[in-house]
Coordinates of C-alpha atoms in Angstrom, one line a residue:
X1 CA 38.4 117.5 108.6
X2 CA 41.0 117.0 111.2
X3 CA 44.5 115.6 110.6
X4 CA 46.5 113.6 113.0
X5 CA 49.9 115.1 113.6
X6 CA 52.8 112.8 112.7
X7 CA 55.6 112.2 115.0
X8 CA 59.0 113.1 113.4
X9 CA 62.3 111.7 114.6
X10 CA 64.5 114.6 115.5
X11 CA 67.5 115.0 113.2
X12 CA 70.7 113.8 114.7
X13 CA 73.2 116.7 115.1
X14 CA 76.3 116.1 113.0
X15 CA 79.7 116.9 114.5
X16 CA 81.4 120.0 113.1
X17 CA 85.0 121.3 113.1
X18 CA 85.1 121.2 116.9
X19 CA 84.2 117.5 116.9
X20 CA 86.9 116.6 114.5
X21 CA 89.4 118.7 116.4
X22 CA 88.4 116.9 119.5
X23 CA 89.1 113.6 117.7
X24 CA 92.6 114.8 116.9
X25 CA 93.2 115.5 120.6
X26 CA 91.9 112.0 121.6
X27 CA 94.3 110.4 119.1
X28 CA 97.2 111.5 121.3
X29 CA 96.8 109.0 124.1
X30 CA 95.7 106.3 121.7
X31 CA 98.9 106.8 119.7
X32 CA 101.0 106.9 122.9
X33 CA 99.6 103.7 124.4
X34 CA 100.1 101.9 121.1
X35 CA 103.7 103.0 120.8
X36 CA 104.3 102.0 124.4
X37 CA 103.1 98.5 123.6
X38 CA 106.0 97.9 121.2
X39 CA 108.8 100.4 122.1
X40 CA 109.8 98.8 125.4
X41 CA 111.1 95.6 123.9
X42 CA 113.8 97.6 122.1
X43 CA 115.0 99.1 125.4
X44 CA 115.3 95.9 127.3
X45 CA 119.0 95.2 126.5
X46 CA 119.9 98.7 127.6
X47 CA 117.8 98.4 130.8
X48 CA 119.4 95.1 131.6
X49 CA 122.9 96.6 131.3
X50 CA 122.1 99.7 133.2
X51 CA 120.0 98.4 136.1
X52 CA 121.1 94.8 136.1
X53 CA 117.8 93.2 137.2
X54 CA 117.5 89.5 138.0
X55 CA 115.8 87.3 135.4
X56 CA 112.6 87.5 137.5
X57 CA 113.0 91.3 137.8
X58 CA 113.3 91.6 134.0
X59 CA 110.2 89.5 133.6
X60 CA 108.2 91.8 136.0
X61 CA 109.4 94.9 134.2
X62 CA 107.7 93.6 131.1
X63 CA 104.7 91.9 132.6
X64 CA 103.5 94.2 135.4
X65 CA 102.1 96.8 133.0
X66 CA 99.7 94.6 131.0
X67 CA 98.7 92.7 134.2
X68 CA 97.5 95.9 135.9
X69 CA 96.2 97.4 132.7
X70 CA 94.0 94.4 131.8
X71 CA 92.8 94.0 135.4
X72 CA 91.5 97.6 135.7
X73 CA 90.1 98.3 132.2
X74 CA 86.5 97.3 133.0
X75 CA 86.6 99.1 136.4
X76 CA 88.0 102.3 134.9
X77 CA 85.5 102.2 132.0
X78 CA 82.7 102.1 134.6
X79 CA 84.4 104.8 136.7
X80 CA 84.5 107.1 133.6
X81 CA 80.7 106.5 133.1
X82 CA 80.3 107.6 136.7
X83 CA 82.6 110.6 137.3
X84 CA 82.9 111.8 133.7
X85 CA 84.9 110.3 130.8
X86 CA 86.8 113.5 130.1
X87 CA 87.7 113.9 133.8
X88 CA 89.0 110.4 134.0
X89 CA 91.0 110.9 130.7
X90 CA 92.6 114.0 132.2
X91 CA 93.4 112.3 135.5
X92 CA 94.9 109.3 133.5
X93 CA 96.9 111.6 131.2
X94 CA 98.4 113.6 134.1
X95 CA 99.3 110.5 136.1
X96 CA 100.7 108.7 133.0
X97 CA 103.0 111.7 132.1
X98 CA 104.3 112.2 135.7
X99 CA 105.0 108.5 136.2
X100 CA 106.6 108.2 132.8
X101 CA 109.1 110.8 133.9
X102 CA 109.8 108.9 137.1
X103 CA 110.3 105.7 135.1
X104 CA 112.7 107.4 132.8
X105 CA 115.1 108.2 135.6
X106 CA 114.5 105.1 137.8
X107 CA 117.8 104.2 139.5
X108 CA 116.8 100.6 140.3
X109 CA 114.9 97.8 138.7
X110 CA 112.5 97.7 141.7
X111 CA 111.5 101.4 141.2
X112 CA 111.1 100.8 137.5
X113 CA 108.7 97.9 138.2
X114 CA 106.7 100.0 140.6
X115 CA 106.5 102.8 138.0
X116 CA 105.4 100.3 135.3
X117 CA 102.6 99.2 137.7
X118 CA 101.5 102.7 138.2
X119 CA 101.5 103.3 134.4
X120 CA 99.2 100.3 134.1
X121 CA 96.7 102.1 136.5
X122 CA 96.8 105.4 134.6
X123 CA 96.9 103.6 131.2
X124 CA 93.6 101.8 132.1
X125 CA 92.0 105.3 132.5
X126 CA 93.1 106.4 129.0
X127 CA 91.9 103.9 126.5
X128 CA 88.2 103.3 127.5
X129 CA 87.8 107.1 127.9
X130 CA 89.0 107.9 124.4
X131 CA 86.7 105.4 122.7
X132 CA 83.7 106.1 124.8
X133 CA 84.0 109.9 124.3
X134 CA 83.7 109.3 120.5
X135 CA 80.2 108.0 121.2
X136 CA 79.1 111.3 122.7
X137 CA 81.0 113.5 120.2
X138 CA 79.8 111.8 117.0
X139 CA 76.1 111.1 117.3
X140 CA 75.7 110.5 113.6
X141 CA 76.5 106.8 112.9
X142 CA 78.3 107.5 109.6
X143 CA 80.5 110.1 111.2
X144 CA 81.1 107.8 114.2
X145 CA 82.2 105.0 112.0
X146 CA 84.7 107.2 110.3
X147 CA 85.9 108.6 113.6
X148 CA 86.4 105.1 115.0
X149 CA 88.3 104.2 111.8
X150 CA 90.6 107.1 112.4
X151 CA 90.9 106.2 116.1
X152 CA 91.8 102.6 115.1
X153 CA 94.3 104.0 112.6
X154 CA 96.0 105.8 115.4
X155 CA 96.5 102.5 117.2
X156 CA 97.9 100.9 114.1
X157 CA 100.1 104.0 113.5
X158 CA 101.5 103.7 117.0
X159 CA 102.4 100.0 116.4
X160 CA 104.2 101.1 113.2
X161 CA 106.0 104.0 114.9
X162 CA 107.0 101.9 118.0
X163 CA 109.9 100.1 116.4
X164 CA 111.1 103.1 114.4
X165 CA 110.8 105.6 117.3
X166 CA 112.5 103.0 119.6
X167 CA 115.3 102.5 117.2
X168 CA 115.9 106.2 116.7
X169 CA 115.7 107.1 120.4
X170 CA 118.0 104.3 121.6
X171 CA 120.5 105.2 118.9
X172 CA 120.9 108.7 120.2
X173 CA 119.7 108.7 123.8
X174 CA 119.6 106.5 127.0
X175 CA 116.9 103.9 127.7
X176 CA 114.8 106.2 129.7
X177 CA 114.0 108.2 126.6
X178 CA 111.4 105.6 125.6
X179 CA 109.4 106.5 128.8
X180 CA 110.0 110.2 128.6
X181 CA 108.3 110.3 125.2
X182 CA 105.0 110.3 127.0
X183 CA 105.5 113.8 128.4
X184 CA 105.5 115.9 125.1
X185 CA 102.6 113.8 123.7
X186 CA 100.3 114.2 126.7
X187 CA 100.9 117.9 127.4
X188 CA 98.9 119.1 124.4
X189 CA 96.1 116.7 125.5
X190 CA 95.9 118.3 128.9
X191 CA 95.8 121.8 127.4
X192 CA 93.3 121.2 124.5
X193 CA 91.0 118.5 125.9
X194 CA 89.2 120.9 128.3
X195 CA 88.6 123.3 125.4
X196 CA 87.5 120.9 122.7
X197 CA 86.0 117.8 124.4
X198 CA 82.7 118.0 126.1
X199 CA 82.2 116.1 129.3
X200 CA 79.9 113.0 129.2
X201 CA 78.8 110.6 131.9
X202 CA 76.1 108.1 132.8
X203 CA 73.1 110.2 134.2
X204 CA 72.1 107.4 136.6
X205 CA 75.3 105.4 137.4
X206 CA 74.2 103.7 140.6
X207 CA 76.3 103.2 143.7
X208 CA 80.0 102.4 143.6
X209 CA 80.6 98.6 143.3
X210 CA 83.9 98.2 145.3
X211 CA 83.6 94.4 145.5
X212 CA 82.9 94.3 141.7
X213 CA 86.1 96.4 141.1
X214 CA 88.1 94.0 143.2
X215 CA 86.6 90.9 141.5
X216 CA 87.3 92.4 138.0
X217 CA 91.0 92.9 138.9
X218 CA 91.2 89.4 140.5
X219 CA 89.7 88.0 137.3
X220 CA 91.9 89.5 134.6
X221 CA 95.2 89.8 136.3
X222 CA 95.6 86.2 137.3
X223 CA 94.4 84.9 133.9
X224 CA 96.9 87.1 132.1
X225 CA 99.7 86.1 134.5
X226 CA 98.8 82.4 134.1
X227 CA 98.8 82.6 130.3
X228 CA 102.2 84.3 130.3
X229 CA 103.6 81.8 132.8
X230 CA 102.4 78.9 130.5
X231 CA 104.2 80.6 127.6
X232 CA 107.4 81.1 129.4
X233 CA 107.7 78.1 131.7
X234 CA 105.3 75.6 130.2
X235 CA 102.7 73.7 132.3
X236 CA 103.2 74.5 136.0
X237 CA 101.1 74.4 139.1
X238 CA 101.5 78.2 139.5
X239 CA 100.1 78.9 136.1
X240 CA 97.1 76.5 136.6
X241 CA 96.3 78.0 140.0
X242 CA 96.5 81.5 138.6
X243 CA 94.1 80.7 135.7
X244 CA 91.7 78.8 138.1
X245 CA 91.7 81.8 140.5
X246 CA 90.9 84.2 137.7
X247 CA 88.1 82.0 136.4
X248 CA 86.6 81.6 139.8
X249 CA 86.6 85.3 140.4
X250 CA 85.2 85.8 137.0
X251 CA 82.3 83.6 137.8
X252 CA 81.6 85.5 141.0
X253 CA 82.0 88.8 139.1
X254 CA 79.4 87.8 136.5
X255 CA 77.0 86.5 139.2
X256 CA 77.3 89.7 141.1
X257 CA 76.7 91.9 138.1
X258 CA 73.6 90.0 137.1
X259 CA 72.1 90.4 140.6
X260 CA 72.7 94.2 140.9
X261 CA 69.9 96.5 139.8
X262 CA 72.6 98.9 138.3
X263 CA 75.6 96.8 137.4
X264 CA 79.1 98.1 136.9
X265 CA 79.2 96.0 133.6
X266 CA 75.8 95.0 132.2
X267 CA 76.5 91.3 131.4
X268 CA 73.3 91.2 129.3
X269 CA 75.2 93.1 126.7
X270 CA 76.8 89.8 125.8
X271 CA 73.3 88.4 124.9
X272 CA 73.3 90.8 121.9
X273 CA 74.9 88.9 119.1
X274 CA 76.3 92.0 117.4
X275 CA 78.1 93.0 120.7
X276 CA 79.4 89.6 121.7
X277 CA 80.4 88.7 118.1
X278 CA 82.3 92.0 117.6
X279 CA 84.2 91.4 120.9
X280 CA 85.2 87.9 119.8
X281 CA 86.3 89.2 116.4
X282 CA 88.5 91.8 118.1
X283 CA 90.0 89.1 120.4
X284 CA 90.8 86.6 117.6
X285 CA 92.1 89.3 115.2
X286 CA 94.5 90.7 117.8
X287 CA 95.7 87.1 118.7
X288 CA 96.6 86.5 115.1
X289 CA 98.2 90.0 114.6
X290 CA 100.4 89.9 117.7
X291 CA 101.3 86.3 117.1
X292 CA 102.5 87.2 113.6
X293 CA 104.5 90.2 114.8
X294 CA 106.1 87.9 117.5
X295 CA 107.8 85.5 115.1
X296 CA 108.3 88.0 112.2
X297 CA 110.2 90.5 114.3
X298 CA 112.5 87.8 115.6
X299 CA 113.0 86.3 112.1
X300 CA 113.9 89.7 110.6
X301 CA 116.4 90.6 113.3
X302 CA 117.9 87.3 114.5
X303 CA 117.6 85.1 111.4
X304 CA 117.9 87.5 108.4
X305 CA 120.1 89.9 110.5
X306 CA 118.3 93.2 110.1
X307 CA 118.7 96.0 112.7
X308 CA 115.6 96.9 114.8
X309 CA 115.1 100.1 112.7
X310 CA 115.4 98.1 109.4
X311 CA 112.9 95.5 110.8
X312 CA 110.5 98.3 111.6
X313 CA 110.7 99.7 108.1
X314 CA 110.0 96.2 106.7
X315 CA 106.8 96.0 108.8
X316 CA 105.8 99.6 108.0
X317 CA 104.0 99.0 104.7
X318 CA 101.7 96.4 106.4
X319 CA 100.9 98.8 109.3
X320 CA 100.2 101.6 106.8
X321 CA 98.0 99.3 104.9
X322 CA 96.1 98.6 108.1
X323 CA 95.5 102.3 108.5
X324 CA 94.3 102.8 105.0
X325 CA 92.1 99.7 105.1
X326 CA 90.4 101.0 108.3
X327 CA 89.5 104.2 106.5
X328 CA 88.5 102.7 103.1
X329 CA 86.1 100.2 104.8
X330 CA 83.9 103.1 106.1
X331 CA 82.0 103.8 102.8
X332 CA 82.0 100.0 102.0
X333 CA 80.3 99.3 105.4
X334 CA 77.5 101.7 104.4
X335 CA 76.5 99.4 101.6
X336 CA 77.5 95.9 102.7
X337 CA 76.5 94.0 105.8
X338 CA 79.1 94.2 108.6
X339 CA 79.4 90.4 108.9
X340 CA 80.3 90.2 105.2
X341 CA 82.7 93.1 105.3
X342 CA 84.5 91.5 108.3
X343 CA 84.6 88.0 106.9
X344 CA 85.9 89.3 103.5
X345 CA 88.7 91.2 105.2
X346 CA 89.7 88.4 107.4
X347 CA 89.8 86.0 104.4
X348 CA 92.5 88.3 103.0
X349 CA 94.3 88.1 106.3
X350 CA 94.2 84.3 106.1
X351 CA 95.7 84.5 102.7
X352 CA 98.7 86.4 104.3
X353 CA 99.2 83.6 106.7
X354 CA 98.8 81.0 103.9
X355 CA 101.7 82.8 102.0
X356 CA 103.9 82.3 105.1
X357 CA 102.8 78.6 105.5
X358 CA 103.7 77.9 101.8
X359 CA 107.1 79.6 101.9
X360 CA 108.1 78.3 105.3
X361 CA 110.7 79.7 107.7
X362 CA 113.2 80.4 105.0
X363 CA 111.0 83.2 103.5
X364 CA 112.9 86.4 102.6
X365 CA 111.9 89.7 104.0
X366 CA 110.0 90.6 100.8
X367 CA 107.6 87.7 101.3
X368 CA 107.1 88.6 104.9
X369 CA 106.4 92.2 103.9
X370 CA 103.7 91.0 101.4
X371 CA 102.2 88.6 103.9
X372 CA 101.9 91.3 106.5
X373 CA 100.3 93.8 104.0
X374 CA 97.6 91.2 103.4
X375 CA 97.2 90.5 107.1
X376 CA 97.1 94.2 108.0
X377 CA 94.6 95.0 105.2
X378 CA 92.1 92.5 106.5
X379 CA 92.5 93.1 110.2
X380 CA 92.4 96.9 109.7
X381 CA 89.0 96.8 108.0
X382 CA 87.6 94.2 110.4
X383 CA 88.7 96.1 113.5
X384 CA 87.1 99.3 112.4
X385 CA 83.7 97.7 111.8
X386 CA 83.8 95.5 115.0
X387 CA 84.8 98.4 117.2
X388 CA 82.0 100.5 115.8
X389 CA 79.5 97.7 116.5
X390 CA 80.7 97.4 120.1
X391 CA 80.0 101.1 120.7
X392 CA 76.8 101.4 118.7
X393 CA 75.1 98.4 120.1
X394 CA 75.7 99.4 123.8
X395 CA 73.5 102.0 125.5
X396 CA 75.1 105.5 125.3
X397 CA 75.1 105.8 129.1
X398 CA 77.3 102.7 129.3
X399 CA 79.7 103.6 126.6
X400 CA 82.7 103.6 128.9
X401 CA 82.1 100.1 130.2
X402 CA 81.4 98.8 126.7
X403 CA 84.6 100.4 125.4
X404 CA 86.5 98.8 128.3
X405 CA 85.2 95.4 127.2
X406 CA 86.6 96.0 123.7
X407 CA 90.0 97.2 125.2
X408 CA 90.1 94.1 127.5
X409 CA 89.6 91.9 124.4
X410 CA 92.6 93.7 122.8
X411 CA 94.9 93.3 125.8
X412 CA 93.9 89.6 126.3
X413 CA 94.3 89.0 122.6
X414 CA 97.9 90.5 122.8
X415 CA 98.7 88.1 125.7
X416 CA 97.2 85.1 123.9
X417 CA 99.0 85.9 120.7
X418 CA 102.3 85.7 122.4
X419 CA 101.3 82.8 124.6
X420 CA 99.8 80.5 121.9
X421 CA 101.7 81.2 118.7
X422 CA 104.9 82.2 120.6
X423 CA 104.8 79.1 122.7
X424 CA 104.4 76.9 119.6
X425 CA 107.5 78.4 118.0
X426 CA 109.5 78.2 121.3
X427 CA 108.5 74.6 121.8
X428 CA 109.5 73.7 118.2
X429 CA 112.8 75.6 118.6
X430 CA 113.7 73.7 121.8
X431 CA 112.7 70.3 120.3
X432 CA 114.7 70.6 117.1
X433 CA 117.8 72.6 118.2
X434 CA 121.0 70.7 117.8
X435 CA 123.7 72.2 120.1
X436 CA 127.2 71.6 118.6
X437 CA 129.9 70.0 120.8
X438 CA 132.3 72.3 122.5
X439 CA 129.8 74.5 124.5
X440 CA 129.8 74.6 128.2
X441 CA 126.7 73.4 130.1
X442 CA 125.7 77.0 130.8
X443 CA 126.2 78.0 127.2
X444 CA 124.1 75.0 126.0
X445 CA 121.3 75.9 128.4
X446 CA 121.2 79.5 127.3
X447 CA 121.3 78.6 123.6
X448 CA 118.5 76.0 124.1
X449 CA 116.1 78.5 125.8
X450 CA 115.5 81.0 123.0
X451 CA 116.9 82.1 119.6
X452 CA 118.0 85.4 121.2
X453 CA 120.0 83.4 123.8
X454 CA 121.7 81.4 121.0
X455 CA 122.7 84.6 119.2
X456 CA 124.2 86.0 122.4
X457 CA 126.1 82.7 123.1
X458 CA 127.3 82.5 119.4
X459 CA 128.8 86.0 119.6
X460 CA 131.2 84.8 122.3
X461 CA 132.3 81.6 120.6
X462 CA 135.2 81.1 118.1
X463 CA 134.2 81.8 114.5
X464 CA 133.3 78.3 113.1
X465 CA 131.7 77.1 116.3
X466 CA 129.6 80.3 116.6
X467 CA 128.5 80.0 113.0
X468 CA 127.5 76.4 113.5
X469 CA 125.4 77.3 116.5
X470 CA 123.8 80.2 114.7
X471 CA 122.9 78.0 111.7
X472 CA 121.3 75.3 113.9
X473 CA 119.4 77.9 116.0
X474 CA 118.0 79.7 113.0
X475 CA 116.9 76.5 111.4
X476 CA 115.3 75.3 114.7
X477 CA 113.4 78.6 115.0
X478 CA 112.1 78.5 111.5
X479 CA 111.0 74.9 111.9
X480 CA 107.9 76.1 113.9
X481 CA 106.9 78.9 111.5
X482 CA 104.9 76.7 109.2
X483 CA 102.8 75.2 112.0
X484 CA 102.3 78.6 113.6
X485 CA 101.1 80.0 110.2
X486 CA 98.5 77.2 110.0
X487 CA 97.3 78.0 113.5
X488 CA 97.1 81.7 112.4
X489 CA 94.9 80.7 109.4
X490 CA 92.6 78.8 111.8
X491 CA 92.3 81.8 114.1
X492 CA 91.5 84.2 111.4
X493 CA 89.1 81.8 109.7
X494 CA 87.3 81.3 113.1
X495 CA 86.9 85.1 113.5
X496 CA 85.4 85.3 110.0
X497 CA 83.0 82.5 110.8
X498 CA 82.0 84.1 114.1
X499 CA 81.3 87.3 112.2
X500 CA 79.1 85.6 109.6
X501 CA 77.1 83.8 112.3
X502 CA 76.6 86.4 115.0
X503 CA 76.2 89.4 112.6
X504 CA 74.0 87.8 110.0
X505 CA 71.0 89.9 111.0
X506 CA 72.9 93.2 111.3
X507 CA 72.3 95.4 108.3
X508 CA 74.7 97.9 106.8

């Protein structure tokens, strides 16, 4: 009697101590980029005083980094698949450290803008590389889900540390210290990554797609710029043209990728519901998170009167909750379908926004703390599961490009969060502000633009007049919080619905 041999699936090698040590090294650039997203805003007053940029120059100091970063993420993710993800990470880390040191000692606003643009180039090399390398280090899906949860917690931790680190540095050092921070963070990466992180790349990457790289940049950068222009200046021909240009280039990019035998970004990934659904969840979650931080940070500092450091400490419990939720969700996701886990978490986030909507703009800091804890808990868990789905559903050879799509969703979500929810609050502020008599035309214009402008003008007015302006400005700012909270609920609920629909066939 003969027996037919059975085919056995080879056991997947689980990562050991070296793999987890490599994860610790890859957390360094993740932490740095996240801190960099929030720390600059605290240095802007000092930069303005030291370099005296024009209003346009100050805008470009802030905007040039995300414009370049968002435009190059997909191209850099594909480049990492080609030349090696570890190699690209080391190139990005070296460049980011060197340019950060240049930015720290920039003598003029123009040089600082150029340095920020270069930081966008090297920053685009860092994030897709770290997330895609996790795919090659952690082959076991349970280990990978935990690793991605820890990676995501590094992003949340950076957001938490940004306000605190910024407050401490600017209290003791000059504005350049917020840029110089990158050097001691990235040096350990440059030393340890070659020892702990194995190289990985696409074994058959195909030819370099230079037109595709150009089109990806011309897609994202104009769209991000147009959204920001709408948020700052309202409806304008420049904003419309920029968005139209980006959309047109995006159409050409997609058509080119679909026609290439080996595309830079395989657009067919988006036909997989698990991939496209996870990307949309990432986008909407970040929009709601950044929008919440936009108005809460101003409310804490300019309405309640807390210092930047105190405001950061109020937000810290919510960001710590986000970290814990990202780790706690790992064993839960092994037993419950991803769509249900994401929808359940985002329902809790919607409850946080509902608390703000019910209490209105006059909410004390304790209510905002509680609301942010609920928001952070839901988004922390949802982001861990959705990021893992983005990586696991894409072919291993294309991990860099897939990671770049997830990172692009994050950057675009950050821009949209400020542009949509921030614009609503700004519009409500300008419509309801009552400027007291006795101000000059210039003072009235400055106070009517933003709450920060009103606070600055009030500081130079006689006592009663300044207090009257402050009271009116704070009431006008808070008038838009309720509507913004309702929009936040709609965004989070939409993300939960997307998860339930697109992930309904994905098992735990």
